[in-house]
Amino acid sequence: MKHDLELKVQAWLDGELPDHEARRIGEWIARDAEASALAAELGCIRQAMLRNETAGTLDESREFYWSKIERQIQREAGIRARRGNTLVCALAEIFGALAGWRAGLRACLWLVVQ
Amino acid sequence: MDHDKSALEEADLVRMAQKGDMASFEELVARYRDKIYARAYSMMRHEEEALDLSQDAWVKGWQRLAQFQGDSSFITWMTRIVINLCLDQLRKQKRQRAESIEAMEEDGGVERRMPVVQSQSHAGLERVELRERIDRALAQLSHEHRTVLVLHEFEELEYKEIAKRMKCSIGTVMSRLFYARRRMASLLAGLKRESSE
């Protein structure tokens, strides 16, 4: 079977085909033994996996697990705050320099005019 | 630490956490930490990595809490965060690998040529046993094949959504899903044979 047809069988099974195509592919699967066997195999795996995920559980205690999260939240909040402060300082320096430059320019102009 | 929050509804805890109440957020972490860890583990298959990524997801969750509008449940929203972190990590690892085994498996050549497994290899198995077998079979898949299966079968995402998250085309998702299922079919059949011998 061509690969694109295999993918059509799968898409049909997953309900990913538009209605008219789903009908056409469904009819073909019903007629074709190979397509029907493939659909059965894919469907079987799909069914087996559905709601059969192994439930993972953490060995760590609630407190220990949370402590690392809390520390990281606080550390990153600190970094953000420091970044914010650095930005404010940088802006203040820029404005300060601009203000000084303008004052200097004004003084030069005054001297020229005089 | 405030443990009196255990009786509160999820929506109340989320609301309080959004206002900056860390104790409420800690209660949410306690309720869902296993689920978030399980999703990270199913994608990474590495306990320490899954643990770190699950904790990173909670940190991100706290930082983005203001963006949570309640369109989905809180756990669905958190699951999306951990999935995205895992996908980023897998992409990083893939870039770091000079020769990727996954790349060799990508075309699924072997799985395509495999005969269709006729019998229902999992029929008659106890639920616990079936889960264990699925888990063992999943561990043998490549990251790409496992991820697409996890997102489709466990997260029940559509092809389009998986393609968006995995940053690939819908065609690639379909192909990977197909090969992943066929490989699962052969692995589960193999496990069945092993156990009957």
CSV table of N, CA, C and O in Angstrom, one decimal, chain A residues 94-110:
chain,number,residue,atom,x,y,z
A,94,ILE,N,21.6,58.7,31.4
A,94,ILE,CA,21.4,59.3,30.1
A,94,ILE,C,20.8,60.7,30.2
A,94,ILE,O,21.2,61.7,29.6
A,95,PHE,N,19.7,60.7,31.0
A,95,PHE,CA,19.0,62.0,31.1
A,95,PHE,C,19.9,63.1,31.8
A,95,PHE,O,19.9,64.2,31.4
A,96,GLY,N,20.7,62.6,32.7
A,96,GLY,CA,21.7,63.5,33.4
A,96,GLY,C,22.7,64.1,32.4
A,96,GLY,O,22.9,65.3,32.4
A,97,ALA,N,23.2,63.2,31.6
A,97,ALA,CA,24.2,63.6,30.6
A,97,ALA,C,23.5,64.6,29.6
A,97,ALA,O,24.1,65.6,29.2
A,98,LEU,N,22.3,64.3,29.2
A,98,LEU,CA,21.6,65.1,28.2
A,98,LEU,C,21.4,66.5,28.8
A,98,LEU,O,21.6,67.5,28.2
A,99,ALA,N,21.0,66.5,30.1
A,99,ALA,CA,20.7,67.8,30.8
A,99,ALA,C,22.0,68.6,30.9
A,99,ALA,O,22.0,69.8,30.6
A,100,GLY,N,23.1,67.9,31.2
A,100,GLY,CA,24.4,68.6,31.3
A,100,GLY,C,24.8,69.2,30.0
A,100,GLY,O,25.3,70.3,29.9
A,101,TRP,N,24.6,68.4,28.9
A,101,TRP,CA,25.0,68.8,27.6
A,101,TRP,C,24.2,70.0,27.1
A,101,TRP,O,24.7,71.0,26.6
A,102,ARG,N,22.9,70.0,27.5
A,102,ARG,CA,22.0,71.1,27.1
A,102,ARG,C,22.4,72.4,27.8
A,102,ARG,O,22.5,73.5,27.3
A,103,ALA,N,22.8,72.2,29.1
A,103,ALA,CA,23.2,73.4,29.9
A,103,ALA,C,24.5,73.9,29.3
A,103,ALA,O,24.6,75.2,29.2
A,104,GLY,N,25.4,73.0,29.0
A,104,GLY,CA,26.7,73.5,28.4
A,104,GLY,C,26.5,74.2,27.1
A,104,GLY,O,27.1,75.3,26.8
A,105,LEU,N,25.6,73.7,26.2
A,105,LEU,CA,25.3,74.3,25.0
A,105,LEU,C,24.7,75.7,25.2
A,105,LEU,O,25.1,76.7,24.5
A,106,ARG,N,23.8,75.8,26.2
A,106,ARG,CA,23.2,77.1,26.5
A,106,ARG,C,24.2,78.1,26.9
A,106,ARG,O,24.2,79.3,26.4
A,107,ALA,N,25.2,77.7,27.7
A,107,ALA,CA,26.3,78.5,28.2
A,107,ALA,C,27.1,79.0,27.0
A,107,ALA,O,27.5,80.2,26.9
A,108,CYS,N,27.5,78.1,26.1
A,108,CYS,CA,28.3,78.4,24.9
A,108,CYS,C,27.6,79.5,24.0
A,108,CYS,O,28.2,80.5,23.6
A,109,LEU,N,26.3,79.3,23.8
A,109,LEU,CA,25.5,80.2,23.0
A,109,LEU,C,25.5,81.6,23.7
A,109,LEU,O,25.6,82.6,23.0
A,110,TRP,N,25.3,81.6,25.0
A,110,TRP,CA,25.3,82.9,25.7
A,110,TRP,C,26.6,83.6,25.5
A,110,TRP,O,26.6,84.8,25.3
